[in-house]
Amino acid sequence: MKVEKVKVSLNTVDDIPYAPFARPGLVTVNSGFRTQRPVCDKEKCNGCHLCYLYCPDGCILKDGKSIKFDLDFCKGCGICKKICNKGAISFEDEK
Ligand code: SF4
Ligand code: SF4
């Protein structure tokens, strides 16, 4: 498989792309084991994008001045909730 090199200049969080840039390969939806899902309270979120930077699975996407979750790949680890100092992220049970 040919790996494409991408040149970027990163100075602020705004320079980081909307979503991780790895192209989908053999990866398929893998969040079936999650028992709870994250929810963002847009009223509390100040758009700092810290959660986006810390999510180990790259499944937090920038959404204007806030964020949204790629729930196909979020494993429900809770790191985003822990890192958010605005208390904007909570978890709800999967139905
Ligand atoms: S860390 Fe909290 S306040 Fe910052 S973007 Fe994420 S949800 Fe919003
Ligand atoms: S729960 Fe974990 S995997 Fe899901 S969005 Fe938060 S940090 Fe990422």
XYZ file of N, CA and C and ligand atoms in Angstrom, residues 40 45-51 67 84 86 88-89, ligand 1:
47
model
N -22.101 15.958 24.292
C -21.543 17.295 24.539
C -22.665 18.300 24.748
N -19.812 24.092 26.369
C -18.579 23.955 25.574
C -18.094 25.322 25.093
N -16.792 25.592 25.305
C -16.238 26.872 24.838
C -15.357 26.705 23.596
N -15.347 25.506 23.045
C -14.609 25.289 21.797
C -13.100 25.263 21.960
N -12.606 24.910 23.136
C -11.146 24.886 23.335
C -10.497 23.743 22.557
N -11.254 22.731 22.218
C -10.802 21.568 21.447
C -9.750 20.711 22.149
N -9.662 20.833 23.466
C -8.755 19.963 24.221
C -9.166 18.499 24.083
N -10.451 18.250 24.159
C -10.940 16.869 24.050
C -10.552 16.280 22.694
N -17.689 20.639 19.279
C -17.184 19.345 18.791
C -18.362 18.395 18.559
N -12.055 17.737 29.906
C -12.884 18.937 29.685
C -13.060 19.695 30.995
N -14.691 22.380 31.399
C -15.975 23.090 31.431
C -17.120 22.164 31.827
N -18.472 19.978 30.053
C -19.424 19.947 28.941
C -19.723 18.532 28.449
N -18.901 17.568 28.840
C -19.094 16.206 28.332
C -19.625 15.308 29.441
S -12.775 20.081 26.080
Fe -14.880 20.609 26.694
S -15.028 22.823 26.334
Fe -13.241 22.074 25.181
S -14.055 21.615 23.114
Fe -14.151 19.704 24.310
S -16.245 19.697 25.143
Fe -15.826 21.777 24.480
